[in-house]
GROMACS .gro file of C-alpha atoms in nm:
model
  408
    1UNK     CA    1   0.000   0.000   0.000
    2UNK     CA    2   0.137   0.341  -0.096
    3UNK     CA    3   0.162   0.613   0.164
    4UNK     CA    4   0.034   0.963   0.097
    5UNK     CA    5   0.280   1.255   0.086
    6UNK     CA    6   0.149   1.355   0.429
    7UNK     CA    7   0.242   1.018   0.577
    8UNK     CA    8   0.576   1.023   0.398
    9UNK     CA    9   0.663   1.362   0.543
   10UNK     CA   10   0.602   1.219   0.891
   11UNK     CA   11   0.836   0.923   0.853
   12UNK     CA   12   1.104   1.027   0.605
   13UNK     CA   13   1.337   1.186   0.857
   14UNK     CA   14   1.363   0.856   1.044
   15UNK     CA   15   1.497   0.682   0.734
   16UNK     CA   16   1.795   0.915   0.696
   17UNK     CA   17   1.864   1.282   0.639
   18UNK     CA   18   1.962   1.291   0.272
   19UNK     CA   19   1.616   1.250   0.128
   20UNK     CA   20   1.732   1.300  -0.230
   21UNK     CA   21   1.989   1.024  -0.200
   22UNK     CA   22   1.743   0.780  -0.050
   23UNK     CA   23   1.465   0.855  -0.295
   24UNK     CA   24   1.698   0.786  -0.587
   25UNK     CA   25   1.861   0.473  -0.444
   26UNK     CA   26   1.713   0.263  -0.728
   27UNK     CA   27   1.812   0.524  -0.992
   28UNK     CA   28   1.501   0.461  -1.204
   29UNK     CA   29   1.414   0.831  -1.199
   30UNK     CA   30   1.755   0.960  -1.307
   31UNK     CA   31   1.885   1.060  -1.648
   32UNK     CA   32   2.208   0.861  -1.617
   33UNK     CA   33   2.029   0.556  -1.472
   34UNK     CA   34   2.252   0.287  -1.319
   35UNK     CA   35   2.582   0.359  -1.497
   36UNK     CA   36   2.585   0.005  -1.632
   37UNK     CA   37   2.534  -0.141  -1.285
   38UNK     CA   38   2.804   0.068  -1.118
   39UNK     CA   39   2.564   0.274  -0.907
   40UNK     CA   40   2.383  -0.035  -0.778
   41UNK     CA   41   2.718  -0.193  -0.694
   42UNK     CA   42   2.824   0.124  -0.511
   43UNK     CA   43   2.492   0.138  -0.322
   44UNK     CA   44   2.529  -0.227  -0.219
   45UNK     CA   45   2.875  -0.135  -0.090
   46UNK     CA   46   2.736   0.156   0.110
   47UNK     CA   47   2.784   0.458  -0.119
   48UNK     CA   48   2.494   0.643  -0.282
   49UNK     CA   49   2.562   0.936  -0.516
   50UNK     CA   50   2.295   1.157  -0.673
   51UNK     CA   51   2.293   1.493  -0.844
   52UNK     CA   52   2.041   1.751  -0.961
   53UNK     CA   53   2.064   2.055  -1.187
   54UNK     CA   54   1.811   2.337  -1.150
   55UNK     CA   55   1.766   2.636  -1.380
   56UNK     CA   56   1.526   2.920  -1.295
   57UNK     CA   57   1.417   3.202  -1.525
   58UNK     CA   58   1.209   3.475  -1.366
   59UNK     CA   59   1.082   3.803  -1.511
   60UNK     CA   60   0.852   4.085  -1.397
   61UNK     CA   61   0.523   4.118  -1.583
   62UNK     CA   62   0.491   4.482  -1.480
   63UNK     CA   63   0.724   4.760  -1.369
   64UNK     CA   64   0.966   4.695  -1.084
   65UNK     CA   65   1.256   4.914  -0.964
   66UNK     CA   66   1.481   4.690  -1.176
   67UNK     CA   67   1.268   4.591  -1.471
   68UNK     CA   68   1.482   4.300  -1.589
   69UNK     CA   69   1.472   3.922  -1.596
   70UNK     CA   70   1.682   3.698  -1.371
   71UNK     CA   71   1.835   3.361  -1.461
   72UNK     CA   72   2.001   3.131  -1.210
   73UNK     CA   73   2.174   2.794  -1.222
   74UNK     CA   74   2.226   2.550  -0.937
   75UNK     CA   75   2.390   2.207  -0.914
   76UNK     CA   76   2.341   1.984  -0.609
   77UNK     CA   77   2.557   1.679  -0.535
   78UNK     CA   78   2.431   1.440  -0.267
   79UNK     CA   79   2.629   1.156  -0.114
   80UNK     CA   80   2.545   0.909   0.158
   81UNK     CA   81   2.783   0.659   0.318
   82UNK     CA   82   2.615   0.365   0.493
   83UNK     CA   83   2.864   0.241   0.752
   84UNK     CA   84   2.692  -0.095   0.797
   85UNK     CA   85   2.714  -0.170   0.424
   86UNK     CA   86   3.075  -0.049   0.432
   87UNK     CA   87   3.150  -0.321   0.687
   88UNK     CA   88   3.177  -0.090   0.987
   89UNK     CA   89   2.896  -0.048   1.241
   90UNK     CA   90   2.520  -0.079   1.224
   91UNK     CA   91   2.284   0.217   1.200
   92UNK     CA   92   2.533   0.487   1.103
   93UNK     CA   93   2.524   0.708   0.792
   94UNK     CA   94   2.724   1.010   0.677
   95UNK     CA   95   2.525   1.255   0.465
   96UNK     CA   96   2.668   1.537   0.256
   97UNK     CA   97   2.540   1.799   0.014
   98UNK     CA   98   2.753   2.025  -0.206
   99UNK     CA   99   2.591   2.317  -0.392
  100UNK     CA  100   2.742   2.509  -0.685
  101UNK     CA  101   2.545   2.808  -0.809
  102UNK     CA  102   2.571   3.098  -1.052
  103UNK     CA  103   2.357   3.362  -1.214
  104UNK     CA  104   2.118   3.620  -1.074
  105UNK     CA  105   1.809   3.584  -0.856
  106UNK     CA  106   1.576   3.812  -0.658
  107UNK     CA  107   1.733   4.118  -0.822
  108UNK     CA  108   1.421   4.319  -0.899
  109UNK     CA  109   1.500   4.611  -0.668
  110UNK     CA  110   1.230   4.517  -0.418
  111UNK     CA  111   1.302   4.544  -0.046
  112UNK     CA  112   1.152   4.230   0.105
  113UNK     CA  113   1.224   3.943   0.341
  114UNK     CA  114   1.065   3.684   0.114
  115UNK     CA  115   1.270   3.550  -0.178
  116UNK     CA  116   1.070   3.486  -0.499
  117UNK     CA  117   1.348   3.251  -0.615
  118UNK     CA  118   1.471   3.053  -0.315
  119UNK     CA  119   1.708   2.849  -0.535
  120UNK     CA  120   1.974   3.117  -0.483
  121UNK     CA  121   1.857   3.227  -0.141
  122UNK     CA  122   2.129   3.415   0.051
  123UNK     CA  123   2.409   3.336  -0.191
  124UNK     CA  124   2.523   3.404  -0.546
  125UNK     CA  125   2.810   3.257  -0.749
  126UNK     CA  126   2.960   3.011  -0.505
  127UNK     CA  127   3.036   2.653  -0.408
  128UNK     CA  128   2.931   2.559  -0.058
  129UNK     CA  129   2.863   2.264   0.171
  130UNK     CA  130   2.533   2.330   0.351
  131UNK     CA  131   2.502   1.968   0.474
  132UNK     CA  132   2.758   1.746   0.645
  133UNK     CA  133   2.616   1.532   0.923
  134UNK     CA  134   2.619   1.189   1.082
  135UNK     CA  135   2.292   1.007   1.154
  136UNK     CA  136   2.255   0.703   1.378
  137UNK     CA  137   1.948   0.479   1.388
  138UNK     CA  138   1.934   0.373   1.752
  139UNK     CA  139   1.615   0.171   1.699
  140UNK     CA  140   1.339   0.154   1.435
  141UNK     CA  141   1.168   0.441   1.619
  142UNK     CA  142   1.464   0.653   1.730
  143UNK     CA  143   1.729   0.845   1.540
  144UNK     CA  144   1.998   1.094   1.643
  145UNK     CA  145   2.186   1.321   1.402
  146UNK     CA  146   2.481   1.552   1.463
  147UNK     CA  147   2.669   1.790   1.236
  148UNK     CA  148   2.579   2.061   0.988
  149UNK     CA  149   2.224   2.075   0.854
  150UNK     CA  150   2.053   2.259   0.571
  151UNK     CA  151   1.716   2.359   0.719
  152UNK     CA  152   1.575   2.408   0.369
  153UNK     CA  153   1.676   2.054   0.269
  154UNK     CA  154   1.530   1.908   0.588
  155UNK     CA  155   1.188   2.030   0.474
  156UNK     CA  156   1.228   1.902   0.117
  157UNK     CA  157   1.003   1.590   0.139
  158UNK     CA  158   0.703   1.778   0.284
  159UNK     CA  159   0.378   1.744   0.091
  160UNK     CA  160   0.307   2.116   0.035
  161UNK     CA  161   0.582   2.318   0.198
  162UNK     CA  162   0.943   2.223   0.131
  163UNK     CA  163   1.077   2.111  -0.204
  164UNK     CA  164   1.437   2.197  -0.123
  165UNK     CA  165   1.409   2.506  -0.353
  166UNK     CA  166   1.433   2.270  -0.652
  167UNK     CA  167   1.076   2.139  -0.644
  168UNK     CA  168   0.739   2.276  -0.535
  169UNK     CA  169   0.692   2.645  -0.468
  170UNK     CA  170   0.971   2.884  -0.567
  171UNK     CA  171   0.916   3.145  -0.295
  172UNK     CA  172   1.100   3.096   0.033
  173UNK     CA  173   0.772   3.163   0.218
  174UNK     CA  174   0.664   2.811   0.114
  175UNK     CA  175   0.987   2.621   0.041
  176UNK     CA  176   1.119   2.697   0.391
  177UNK     CA  177   0.884   2.922   0.592
  178UNK     CA  178   1.112   3.139   0.809
  179UNK     CA  179   1.084   3.147   1.187
  180UNK     CA  180   1.343   3.408   1.278
  181UNK     CA  181   1.503   3.153   1.510
  182UNK     CA  182   1.625   2.860   1.297
  183UNK     CA  183   1.892   2.976   1.047
  184UNK     CA  184   1.908   2.840   0.689
  185UNK     CA  185   2.206   2.620   0.780
  186UNK     CA  186   2.326   2.538   1.129
  187UNK     CA  187   2.546   2.311   1.339
  188UNK     CA  188   2.373   2.110   1.606
  189UNK     CA  189   2.210   1.788   1.725
  190UNK     CA  190   1.869   1.657   1.614
  191UNK     CA  191   1.680   1.372   1.781
  192UNK     CA  192   1.365   1.206   1.646
  193UNK     CA  193   1.149   0.950   1.822
  194UNK     CA  194   0.830   0.796   1.689
  195UNK     CA  195   0.549   0.679   1.917
  196UNK     CA  196   0.267   0.524   1.718
  197UNK     CA  197   0.155   0.783   1.464
  198UNK     CA  198   0.337   1.069   1.634
  199UNK     CA  199   0.691   1.182   1.556
  200UNK     CA  200   0.864   1.383   1.828
  201UNK     CA  201   1.153   1.609   1.731
  202UNK     CA  202   1.408   1.796   1.943
  203UNK     CA  203   1.699   2.012   1.832
  204UNK     CA  204   1.984   2.194   2.007
  205UNK     CA  205   2.188   2.410   1.772
  206UNK     CA  206   2.424   2.703   1.728
  207UNK     CA  207   2.215   3.011   1.635
  208UNK     CA  208   2.472   3.139   1.384
  209UNK     CA  209   2.379   3.101   1.017
  210UNK     CA  210   2.647   2.893   0.843
  211UNK     CA  211   2.477   2.857   0.504
  212UNK     CA  212   2.773   2.985   0.301
  213UNK     CA  213   3.051   2.900   0.548
  214UNK     CA  214   3.115   2.547   0.419
  215UNK     CA  215   3.262   2.338   0.703
  216UNK     CA  216   3.382   2.629   0.916
  217UNK     CA  217   3.278   2.552   1.274
  218UNK     CA  218   3.465   2.832   1.449
  219UNK     CA  219   3.286   3.015   1.725
  220UNK     CA  220   3.035   2.742   1.800
  221UNK     CA  221   2.778   2.870   2.051
  222UNK     CA  222   2.967   3.199   2.097
  223UNK     CA  223   2.643   3.379   2.007
  224UNK     CA  224   2.426   3.175   2.243
  225UNK     CA  225   2.229   2.853   2.216
  226UNK     CA  226   1.904   2.769   2.040
  227UNK     CA  227   1.666   2.478   2.090
  228UNK     CA  228   1.334   2.354   1.959
  229UNK     CA  229   1.081   2.089   2.051
  230UNK     CA  230   0.788   1.972   1.846
  231UNK     CA  231   0.572   1.687   1.727
  232UNK     CA  232   0.387   1.582   1.413
  233UNK     CA  233   0.081   1.360   1.446
  234UNK     CA  234  -0.061   1.162   1.156
  235UNK     CA  235  -0.430   1.076   1.174
  236UNK     CA  236  -0.749   1.072   0.968
  237UNK     CA  237  -1.020   1.335   0.953
  238UNK     CA  238  -1.339   1.273   0.753
  239UNK     CA  239  -1.172   0.947   0.645
  240UNK     CA  240  -0.887   1.135   0.476
  241UNK     CA  241  -0.527   1.162   0.584
  242UNK     CA  242  -0.439   1.454   0.808
  243UNK     CA  243  -0.122   1.588   0.968
  244UNK     CA  244  -0.114   1.807   1.280
  245UNK     CA  245   0.217   1.962   1.377
  246UNK     CA  246   0.329   2.191   1.662
  247UNK     CA  247   0.677   2.331   1.725
  248UNK     CA  248   0.835   2.578   1.966
  249UNK     CA  249   1.182   2.726   1.904
  250UNK     CA  250   1.377   2.946   2.147
  251UNK     CA  251   1.715   3.118   2.131
  252UNK     CA  252   1.940   3.309   2.371
  253UNK     CA  253   2.110   3.485   2.079
  254UNK     CA  254   2.142   3.862   2.107
  255UNK     CA  255   2.021   4.089   1.830
  256UNK     CA  256   1.948   4.452   1.760
  257UNK     CA  257   1.688   4.613   1.984
  258UNK     CA  258   1.450   4.741   1.718
  259UNK     CA  259   1.316   5.010   1.951
  260UNK     CA  260   1.661   5.174   1.975
  261UNK     CA  261   1.696   5.291   1.613
  262UNK     CA  262   1.878   5.625   1.581
  263UNK     CA  263   1.827   5.888   1.306
  264UNK     CA  264   2.147   5.767   1.136
  265UNK     CA  265   1.987   5.419   1.106
  266UNK     CA  266   2.197   5.245   1.371
  267UNK     CA  267   2.069   5.046   1.667
  268UNK     CA  268   2.223   5.167   1.993
  269UNK     CA  269   2.106   4.876   2.208
  270UNK     CA  270   2.070   4.499   2.190
  271UNK     CA  271   1.787   4.268   2.283
  272UNK     CA  272   1.811   3.903   2.382
  273UNK     CA  273   1.592   3.593   2.383
  274UNK     CA  274   1.359   3.522   2.095
  275UNK     CA  275   1.103   3.255   2.019
  276UNK     CA  276   0.873   3.120   1.752
  277UNK     CA  277   0.565   2.905   1.819
  278UNK     CA  278   0.427   2.733   1.510
  279UNK     CA  279   0.118   2.527   1.426
  280UNK     CA  280   0.049   2.340   1.102
  281UNK     CA  281  -0.251   2.151   0.967
  282UNK     CA  282  -0.247   1.950   0.643
  283UNK     CA  283  -0.559   1.766   0.530
  284UNK     CA  284  -0.623   1.576   0.208
  285UNK     CA  285  -0.937   1.693   0.030
  286UNK     CA  286  -0.900   1.457  -0.266
  287UNK     CA  287  -0.744   1.109  -0.260
  288UNK     CA  288  -0.738   0.860  -0.541
  289UNK     CA  289  -0.916   0.545  -0.428
  290UNK     CA  290  -0.666   0.274  -0.345
  291UNK     CA  291  -0.367   0.507  -0.383
  292UNK     CA  292  -0.353   0.793  -0.129
  293UNK     CA  293  -0.013   0.895  -0.270
  294UNK     CA  294  -0.210   1.062  -0.549
  295UNK     CA  295  -0.376   1.331  -0.343
  296UNK     CA  296  -0.408   1.702  -0.284
  297UNK     CA  297  -0.545   1.904   0.001
  298UNK     CA  298  -0.555   2.205   0.231
  299UNK     CA  299  -0.244   2.322   0.414
  300UNK     CA  300  -0.230   2.590   0.686
  301UNK     CA  301   0.080   2.702   0.875
  302UNK     CA  302   0.093   2.991   1.121
  303UNK     CA  303   0.334   3.115   1.385
  304UNK     CA  304   0.368   3.371   1.662
  305UNK     CA  305   0.700   3.529   1.761
  306UNK     CA  306   0.838   3.787   2.004
  307UNK     CA  307   0.895   4.063   1.748
  308UNK     CA  308   1.214   4.195   1.910
  309UNK     CA  309   1.485   4.081   1.845
  310UNK     CA  310   1.293   3.847   1.613
  311UNK     CA  311   1.207   4.039   1.296
  312UNK     CA  312   0.866   3.865   1.293
  313UNK     CA  313   0.565   3.909   1.516
  314UNK     CA  314   0.366   3.649   1.325
  315UNK     CA  315   0.364   3.464   0.993
  316UNK     CA  316   0.114   3.270   0.787
  317UNK     CA  317   0.151   3.053   0.478
  318UNK     CA  318  -0.118   2.828   0.340
  319UNK     CA  319  -0.316   2.713   0.042
  320UNK     CA  320  -0.412   2.418  -0.172
  321UNK     CA  321  -0.184   2.173  -0.346
  322UNK     CA  322  -0.030   1.831  -0.378
  323UNK     CA  323   0.003   1.564  -0.646
  324UNK     CA  324  -0.220   1.445  -0.926
  325UNK     CA  325  -0.451   1.740  -0.988
  326UNK     CA  326  -0.535   1.529  -1.290
  327UNK     CA  327  -0.530   1.158  -1.205
  328UNK     CA  328  -0.389   1.072  -1.548
  329UNK     CA  329  -0.081   1.280  -1.446
  330UNK     CA  330   0.005   1.113  -1.110
  331UNK     CA  331   0.361   1.251  -1.084
  332UNK     CA  332   0.277   1.615  -1.157
  333UNK     CA  333   0.253   1.850  -0.858
  334UNK     CA  334   0.082   2.185  -0.815
  335UNK     CA  335   0.010   2.452  -0.557
  336UNK     CA  336  -0.182   2.771  -0.485
  337UNK     CA  337  -0.047   2.959  -0.185
  338UNK     CA  338  -0.079   3.285   0.008
  339UNK     CA  339   0.167   3.415   0.269
  340UNK     CA  340   0.169   3.705   0.514
  341UNK     CA  341   0.459   3.838   0.722
  342UNK     CA  342   0.362   4.049   1.024
  343UNK     CA  343   0.693   4.225   1.079
  344UNK     CA  344   0.815   4.349   1.416
  345UNK     CA  345   0.600   4.634   1.548
  346UNK     CA  346   0.904   4.782   1.723
  347UNK     CA  347   1.098   4.785   1.397
  348UNK     CA  348   0.811   4.939   1.203
  349UNK     CA  349   0.746   5.203   1.469
  350UNK     CA  350   1.115   5.299   1.483
  351UNK     CA  351   1.156   5.333   1.108
  352UNK     CA  352   0.822   5.500   1.048
  353UNK     CA  353   0.892   5.762   1.319
  354UNK     CA  354   1.193   5.891   1.126
  355UNK     CA  355   1.162   6.161   0.858
  356UNK     CA  356   1.208   5.910   0.576
  357UNK     CA  357   1.043   5.915   0.231
  358UNK     CA  358   0.910   5.563   0.289
  359UNK     CA  359   0.733   5.359   0.554
  360UNK     CA  360   0.797   4.999   0.656
  361UNK     CA  361   0.495   4.772   0.623
  362UNK     CA  362   0.405   4.404   0.648
  363UNK     CA  363   0.465   4.174   0.352
  364UNK     CA  364   0.228   3.947   0.169
  365UNK     CA  365   0.218   3.756  -0.156
  366UNK     CA  366   0.056   3.487  -0.366
  367UNK     CA  367   0.208   3.206  -0.572
  368UNK     CA  368   0.069   2.949  -0.814
  369UNK     CA  369   0.271   2.675  -0.982
  370UNK     CA  370   0.228   2.361  -1.185
  371UNK     CA  371   0.514   2.111  -1.217
  372UNK     CA  372   0.499   1.888  -1.524
  373UNK     CA  373   0.704   1.568  -1.528
  374UNK     CA  374   0.722   1.439  -1.888
  375UNK     CA  375   0.981   1.175  -1.793
  376UNK     CA  376   1.090   1.053  -1.447
  377UNK     CA  377   1.417   1.251  -1.448
  378UNK     CA  378   1.284   1.587  -1.573
  379UNK     CA  379   1.048   1.835  -1.409
  380UNK     CA  380   0.942   2.163  -1.572
  381UNK     CA  381   0.762   2.410  -1.347
  382UNK     CA  382   0.556   2.711  -1.458
  383UNK     CA  383   0.523   2.968  -1.180
  384UNK     CA  384   0.337   3.294  -1.120
  385UNK     CA  385   0.384   3.519  -0.815
  386UNK     CA  386   0.234   3.840  -0.683
  387UNK     CA  387   0.467   3.994  -0.425
  388UNK     CA  388   0.469   4.312  -0.220
  389UNK     CA  389   0.766   4.512  -0.098
  390UNK     CA  390   0.824   4.591   0.268
  391UNK     CA  391   0.838   4.960   0.167
  392UNK     CA  392   0.521   5.149   0.084
  393UNK     CA  393   0.694   5.352  -0.188
  394UNK     CA  394   0.761   5.046  -0.406
  395UNK     CA  395   0.502   4.896  -0.635
  396UNK     CA  396   0.370   4.547  -0.596
  397UNK     CA  397   0.495   4.313  -0.866
  398UNK     CA  398   0.381   4.020  -1.076
  399UNK     CA  399   0.663   3.774  -1.149
  400UNK     CA  400   0.652   3.488  -1.399
  401UNK     CA  401   0.897   3.203  -1.369
  402UNK     CA  402   1.005   2.884  -1.541
  403UNK     CA  403   1.211   2.623  -1.357
  404UNK     CA  404   1.378   2.315  -1.503
  405UNK     CA  405   1.508   2.037  -1.280
  406UNK     CA  406   1.711   1.741  -1.406
  407UNK     CA  407   1.795   1.448  -1.182
  408UNK     CA  408   2.116   1.271  -1.280
   0.00000   0.00000   0.00000
């Protein structure tokens, strides 16, 4: 019996961190296939190698401060070393991800926290190692991981949110909804334990963002310590699969005190301790009889935060989406989503009290996409976004995008 994407998102983290490597362990959905049996032989010996190339073209449909198109390229290399298959010890795996990127993204002159193209979020032409961690399966229900983690990649298998920037929604508001506490890439420890249909998750991590720092681990916990605790519960509602998730994240990291902004745009004081409390509900509205993997539904995700030093007071991202909008296209995915960022009141009050030609406001946007998979190794995504700037003097913008992803 196939599991729905909702059920898969509940259990995938217990099968190993590198979701892309695991999903492609049979290599049937890759362009280069099995390399004449070499990849299968390597996998049997404990080494799995996978790669993806992603190209994104995005252009404004109306006037923006920079009325020009953006094109970006990204190459991801995933490796996983299974120590048991390598003849070492049972339950251990080493997971790595190397990213090489080039081109231009999110360069439309809009001042905003959201990123319409999250493929090149927070970096440009570079080679980096956002993932390098060790996972150990203590029991079928318990797993511990330690090392460097890509928070965006952790969310990749989710049924609506996630996608690892290469699949699903393009905007960061959906591919990795920000909390203001968990950085894009971090060093820490993650523990997962499953009890029945509930997956418990706990993390302790360095609050410093190490997304572009490769394997530099200097200054660990010099800025404080962050932790989170949450659970995801899989159940049925109205005889359709449903996921309920709650998470609380807290950090002792210091940041700018947004109420201390001076006329020369400097913060003269610091604030400490920030949090984010998040709730998520995902419910299938349509399931193909006998195959819940072909399903789509309603997804709602909201959070509350302290607002100082966290840049957010609250966030929301939700909509409709999933797989198989048309049952004759079971591998295609689609989504309609709306997001809203309630930015820090202290930050808005401080900026808006100054004699500036602009005012800071909350952000919101809408995105619609359809991902067409003509062959198992190729996905072409058509995308349309409506985004607002955080400044009231900048126009709202319509952005059209086309993304191509090739799995090697």
